[in-house]
Tab-separated table of N, CA and C in Angstrom:
chain	number	residue	atom	x	y	z
A	7	UNK	N	33.184	-26.031	14.138
A	7	UNK	CA	32.602	-25.005	13.313
A	7	UNK	C	32.369	-23.774	14.181
A	8	UNK	N	32.781	-22.610	13.690
A	8	UNK	CA	32.611	-21.363	14.414
A	8	UNK	C	31.267	-20.734	14.068
A	9	UNK	N	30.647	-20.142	15.071
A	9	UNK	CA	29.364	-19.467	14.872
A	9	UNK	C	29.523	-17.979	15.091
A	10	UNK	N	28.681	-17.226	14.407
A	10	UNK	CA	28.643	-15.780	14.562
A	10	UNK	C	27.255	-15.410	15.061
A	11	UNK	N	27.191	-14.549	16.070
A	11	UNK	CA	25.924	-14.076	16.603
A	11	UNK	C	25.444	-12.922	15.734
A	12	UNK	N	24.210	-13.023	15.253
A	12	UNK	CA	23.595	-11.951	14.472
A	12	UNK	C	22.498	-11.357	15.337
A	13	UNK	N	22.524	-10.047	15.516
A	13	UNK	CA	21.503	-9.348	16.295
A	13	UNK	C	20.801	-8.349	15.388
A	14	UNK	N	19.487	-8.435	15.365
A	14	UNK	CA	18.679	-7.460	14.634
A	14	UNK	C	17.901	-6.693	15.684
A	15	UNK	N	18.153	-5.400	15.750
A	15	UNK	CA	17.556	-4.559	16.776
A	15	UNK	C	16.546	-3.633	16.113
A	16	UNK	N	15.300	-3.672	16.622
A	16	UNK	CA	14.254	-2.786	16.128
A	16	UNK	C	13.839	-1.867	17.259
A	17	UNK	N	12.875	-1.012	16.982
A	17	UNK	CA	12.459	-0.068	18.015
A	17	UNK	C	11.825	-0.758	19.219
A	18	UNK	N	11.268	-1.953	19.030
A	18	UNK	CA	10.634	-2.599	20.164
A	18	UNK	C	11.100	-4.003	20.446
A	19	UNK	N	12.140	-4.458	19.758
A	19	UNK	CA	12.530	-5.848	19.912
A	19	UNK	C	13.981	-6.050	19.504
A	20	UNK	N	14.561	-7.119	19.989
A	20	UNK	CA	15.884	-7.550	19.539
A	20	UNK	C	15.796	-9.032	19.221
A	21	UNK	N	16.289	-9.391	18.046
A	21	UNK	CA	16.293	-10.787	17.630
A	21	UNK	C	17.745	-11.218	17.501
A	22	UNK	N	18.114	-12.246	18.231
A	22	UNK	CA	19.468	-12.791	18.173
A	22	UNK	C	19.402	-14.203	17.611
A	23	UNK	N	20.309	-14.513	16.693
A	23	UNK	CA	20.444	-15.884	16.207
A	23	UNK	C	21.874	-16.103	15.760
A	24	UNK	N	22.230	-17.358	15.668
A	24	UNK	CA	23.599	-17.718	15.298
A	24	UNK	C	23.608	-18.354	13.917
A	25	UNK	N	24.637	-18.004	13.154
A	25	UNK	CA	24.867	-18.616	11.845
A	25	UNK	C	26.325	-19.039	11.796
A	26	UNK	N	26.618	-19.934	10.891
A	26	UNK	CA	28.020	-20.343	10.774
A	26	UNK	C	28.844	-19.143	10.320
A	27	UNK	N	30.065	-19.124	10.748
A	27	UNK	CA	30.953	-18.012	10.419
A	27	UNK	C	31.062	-17.834	8.903
A	28	UNK	N	31.053	-18.934	8.164
A	28	UNK	CA	31.170	-18.869	6.709
A	28	UNK	C	29.948	-18.208	6.064
A	29	UNK	N	28.777	-18.286	6.720
A	29	UNK	CA	27.554	-17.710	6.160
A	29	UNK	C	27.248	-16.315	6.686
A	30	UNK	N	28.000	-15.827	7.635
A	30	UNK	CA	27.689	-14.566	8.301
A	30	UNK	C	27.617	-13.391	7.332
A	31	UNK	N	28.558	-13.289	6.423
A	31	UNK	CA	28.569	-12.171	5.482
A	31	UNK	C	27.348	-12.222	4.570
A	32	UNK	N	26.998	-13.414	4.104
A	32	UNK	CA	25.832	-13.551	3.231
A	32	UNK	C	24.546	-13.195	3.976
A	33	UNK	N	24.431	-13.632	5.227
A	33	UNK	CA	23.254	-13.315	6.033
A	33	UNK	C	23.159	-11.812	6.252
A	34	UNK	N	24.269	-11.182	6.562
A	34	UNK	CA	24.287	-9.732	6.768
A	34	UNK	C	23.823	-9.015	5.509
A	35	UNK	N	24.286	-9.457	4.358
A	35	UNK	CA	23.914	-8.828	3.092
A	35	UNK	C	22.416	-8.967	2.831
A	36	UNK	N	21.879	-10.157	3.047
A	36	UNK	CA	20.451	-10.379	2.813
A	36	UNK	C	19.607	-9.530	3.759
A	37	UNK	N	19.958	-9.514	5.038
A	37	UNK	CA	19.197	-8.733	6.010
A	37	UNK	C	19.270	-7.247	5.665
A	38	UNK	N	20.433	-6.754	5.326
A	38	UNK	CA	20.587	-5.348	4.952
A	38	UNK	C	19.758	-5.022	3.718
A	39	UNK	N	19.793	-5.896	2.715
A	39	UNK	CA	19.010	-5.669	1.500
A	39	UNK	C	17.511	-5.669	1.789
A	40	UNK	N	17.066	-6.541	2.690
A	40	UNK	CA	15.656	-6.548	3.074
A	40	UNK	C	15.268	-5.235	3.746
A	41	UNK	N	16.121	-4.759	4.641
A	41	UNK	CA	15.851	-3.504	5.337
A	41	UNK	C	15.795	-2.346	4.352
A	42	UNK	N	16.659	-2.360	3.366
A	42	UNK	CA	16.717	-1.279	2.379
A	42	UNK	C	15.675	-1.433	1.273
A	43	UNK	N	14.896	-2.501	1.311
A	43	UNK	CA	13.832	-2.687	0.331
A	43	UNK	C	14.296	-3.144	-1.030
A	44	UNK	N	15.399	-3.843	-1.099
A	44	UNK	CA	15.916	-4.304	-2.390
A	44	UNK	C	15.217	-5.556	-2.891
A	45	UNK	N	14.429	-6.202	-2.044
A	45	UNK	CA	13.689	-7.391	-2.440
A	45	UNK	C	12.204	-7.072	-2.418
A	46	UNK	N	11.462	-7.678	-3.326
A	46	UNK	CA	10.013	-7.589	-3.270
A	46	UNK	C	9.541	-8.634	-2.272
A	47	UNK	N	9.040	-8.171	-1.157
A	47	UNK	CA	8.584	-9.075	-0.113
A	47	UNK	C	7.070	-9.167	-0.211
A	48	UNK	N	6.566	-10.368	-0.301
A	48	UNK	CA	5.133	-10.585	-0.406
A	48	UNK	C	4.587	-10.825	0.990
A	49	UNK	N	3.592	-10.025	1.353
A	49	UNK	CA	2.964	-10.192	2.659
A	49	UNK	C	2.143	-11.472	2.660
A	50	UNK	N	2.012	-12.111	3.803
A	50	UNK	CA	1.206	-13.329	3.861
A	50	UNK	C	-0.242	-13.023	3.476
A	51	UNK	N	-0.876	-13.968	2.825
A	51	UNK	CA	-2.257	-13.784	2.385
A	51	UNK	C	-3.178	-13.688	3.590
A	52	UNK	N	-4.138	-12.794	3.495
A	52	UNK	CA	-5.130	-12.640	4.551
A	52	UNK	C	-6.222	-13.672	4.298
A	53	UNK	N	-6.617	-14.417	5.318
A	53	UNK	CA	-7.689	-15.394	5.123
A	53	UNK	C	-8.942	-14.723	4.564
A	54	UNK	N	-9.692	-15.448	3.753
A	54	UNK	CA	-10.855	-14.883	3.073
A	54	UNK	C	-11.853	-14.264	4.049
A	55	UNK	N	-12.051	-14.872	5.199
A	55	UNK	CA	-13.020	-14.351	6.157
A	55	UNK	C	-12.570	-13.026	6.754
A	56	UNK	N	-11.275	-12.768	6.799
A	56	UNK	CA	-10.772	-11.558	7.430
A	56	UNK	C	-10.575	-10.406	6.450
A	57	UNK	N	-10.780	-10.651	5.152
A	57	UNK	CA	-10.581	-9.584	4.182
A	57	UNK	C	-11.697	-8.560	4.318
A	58	UNK	N	-11.336	-7.279	4.290
A	58	UNK	CA	-12.370	-6.250	4.393
A	58	UNK	C	-13.216	-6.224	3.124
A	59	UNK	N	-14.450	-5.853	3.293
A	59	UNK	CA	-15.348	-5.749	2.142
A	59	UNK	C	-14.906	-4.583	1.259
A	60	UNK	N	-15.054	-4.715	-0.048
A	60	UNK	CA	-14.663	-3.611	-0.916
A	60	UNK	C	-15.531	-2.388	-0.633
A	61	UNK	N	-14.938	-1.218	-0.681
A	61	UNK	CA	-15.701	-0.013	-0.362
A	61	UNK	C	-16.792	0.229	-1.408
A	62	UNK	N	-17.901	0.750	-0.947
A	62	UNK	CA	-18.992	1.088	-1.846
A	62	UNK	C	-18.750	2.493	-2.370
A	63	UNK	N	-18.589	2.619	-3.675
A	63	UNK	CA	-18.256	3.917	-4.248
A	63	UNK	C	-19.438	4.590	-4.920
A	64	UNK	N	-20.498	3.867	-5.221
A	64	UNK	CA	-21.609	4.474	-5.926
A	64	UNK	C	-22.210	5.673	-5.185
A	65	UNK	N	-22.540	5.573	-3.888
A	65	UNK	CA	-23.113	6.748	-3.219
A	65	UNK	C	-22.162	7.946	-3.237
A	66	UNK	N	-20.871	7.689	-3.060
A	66	UNK	CA	-19.907	8.787	-3.067
A	66	UNK	C	-19.861	9.445	-4.440
A	67	UNK	N	-19.835	8.644	-5.494
A	67	UNK	CA	-19.798	9.189	-6.853
A	67	UNK	C	-21.098	9.921	-7.147
A	68	UNK	N	-22.212	9.375	-6.682
A	68	UNK	CA	-23.507	10.033	-6.883
A	68	UNK	C	-23.499	11.416	-6.238
A	69	UNK	N	-22.987	11.506	-5.015
A	69	UNK	CA	-22.902	12.798	-4.327
A	69	UNK	C	-22.007	13.768	-5.087
A	70	UNK	N	-20.878	13.267	-5.584
A	70	UNK	CA	-19.964	14.135	-6.327
A	70	UNK	C	-20.606	14.630	-7.616
A	71	UNK	N	-21.363	13.769	-8.287
A	71	UNK	CA	-22.055	14.192	-9.508
A	71	UNK	C	-23.089	15.268	-9.204
A	72	UNK	N	-23.784	15.120	-8.091
A	72	UNK	CA	-24.759	16.141	-7.705
A	72	UNK	C	-24.070	17.472	-7.415
A	73	UNK	N	-22.938	17.428	-6.748
A	73	UNK	CA	-22.192	18.659	-6.461
A	73	UNK	C	-21.694	19.299	-7.744
A	74	UNK	N	-21.209	18.461	-8.669
A	74	UNK	CA	-20.747	18.992	-9.955
A	74	UNK	C	-21.896	19.644	-10.714
A	75	UNK	N	-23.058	19.000	-10.713
A	75	UNK	CA	-24.220	19.568	-11.401
A	75	UNK	C	-24.606	20.902	-10.780
A	76	UNK	N	-24.529	20.975	-9.466
A	76	UNK	CA	-24.840	22.228	-8.778
A	76	UNK	C	-23.853	23.327	-9.168
A	77	UNK	N	-22.566	22.968	-9.248
A	77	UNK	CA	-21.550	23.945	-9.660
A	77	UNK	C	-21.772	24.384	-11.106
A	78	UNK	N	-22.167	23.453	-11.953
A	78	UNK	CA	-22.454	23.797	-13.349
A	78	UNK	C	-23.674	24.707	-13.429
A	79	UNK	N	-24.729	24.367	-12.674
A	79	UNK	CA	-25.961	25.153	-12.705
A	79	UNK	C	-25.760	26.563	-12.167
A	80	UNK	N	-24.822	26.722	-11.237
A	80	UNK	CA	-24.557	28.057	-10.688
A	80	UNK	C	-23.546	28.835	-11.520
A	81	UNK	N	-23.023	28.221	-12.581
A	81	UNK	CA	-22.118	28.920	-13.487
A	81	UNK	C	-20.653	28.832	-13.109
A	82	UNK	N	-20.329	28.099	-12.073
A	82	UNK	CA	-18.929	27.969	-11.652
A	82	UNK	C	-18.169	27.053	-12.603
A	83	UNK	N	-18.836	25.988	-13.079
A	83	UNK	CA	-18.233	25.078	-14.056
A	83	UNK	C	-18.908	25.263	-15.411
A	84	UNK	N	-18.128	25.133	-16.458
A	84	UNK	CA	-18.698	25.143	-17.804
A	84	UNK	C	-19.269	23.762	-18.101
A	85	UNK	N	-20.073	23.668	-19.156
A	85	UNK	CA	-20.614	22.369	-19.548
A	85	UNK	C	-19.494	21.398	-19.900
A	86	UNK	N	-18.434	21.905	-20.530
A	86	UNK	CA	-17.313	21.052	-20.913
A	86	UNK	C	-16.599	20.505	-19.680
A	87	UNK	N	-16.377	21.369	-18.692
A	87	UNK	CA	-15.712	20.931	-17.458
A	87	UNK	C	-16.571	19.889	-16.731
A	88	UNK	N	-17.881	20.156	-16.685
A	88	UNK	CA	-18.799	19.217	-16.037
A	88	UNK	C	-18.775	17.862	-16.733
A	89	UNK	N	-18.854	17.873	-18.060
A	89	UNK	CA	-18.880	16.629	-18.832
A	89	UNK	C	-17.594	15.834	-18.644
A	90	UNK	N	-16.458	16.528	-18.641
A	90	UNK	CA	-15.172	15.847	-18.473
A	90	UNK	C	-15.076	15.200	-17.091
A	91	UNK	N	-15.458	15.939	-16.064
A	91	UNK	CA	-15.370	15.401	-14.699
A	91	UNK	C	-16.390	14.277	-14.491
A	92	UNK	N	-17.563	14.425	-15.093
A	92	UNK	CA	-18.585	13.384	-14.993
A	92	UNK	C	-18.077	12.080	-15.609
A	93	UNK	N	-17.462	12.186	-16.778
A	93	UNK	CA	-16.921	10.992	-17.435
A	93	UNK	C	-15.842	10.346	-16.575
A	94	UNK	N	-15.009	11.175	-15.946
A	94	UNK	CA	-13.945	10.651	-15.072
A	94	UNK	C	-14.539	9.893	-13.887
A	95	UNK	N	-15.573	10.459	-13.270
A	95	UNK	CA	-16.203	9.806	-12.120
A	95	UNK	C	-16.908	8.510	-12.526
A	96	UNK	N	-17.600	8.532	-13.653
A	96	UNK	CA	-18.312	7.332	-14.099
A	96	UNK	C	-17.353	6.221	-14.504
A	97	UNK	N	-16.156	6.581	-14.924
A	97	UNK	CA	-15.160	5.572	-15.295
A	97	UNK	C	-14.686	4.784	-14.071
A	98	UNK	N	-14.865	5.333	-12.896
A	98	UNK	CA	-14.456	4.645	-11.664
A	98	UNK	C	-15.392	3.504	-11.289
A	99	UNK	N	-16.598	3.512	-11.850
A	99	UNK	CA	-17.583	2.477	-11.501
A	99	UNK	C	-17.201	1.132	-12.042
């Protein structure tokens, strides 16, 4: 059985492996398609202990609402603009 050497060269590494000559074209196609993003590749699951905590958005939204109220009170925003943006921010909660 004849083998074909497959080399995948990246910016910091080279991976060499051998496949049967009959499978070489199929392997090349799969690797090329992966590089071009033709497959949906699922990243390995992160262990529960290592997952980052969800960001706290309430203080940020509270600050934005205060800024919007200030802009409305100074006449920069209309009541309609303030109400629309307020509803948008509250929908994020």
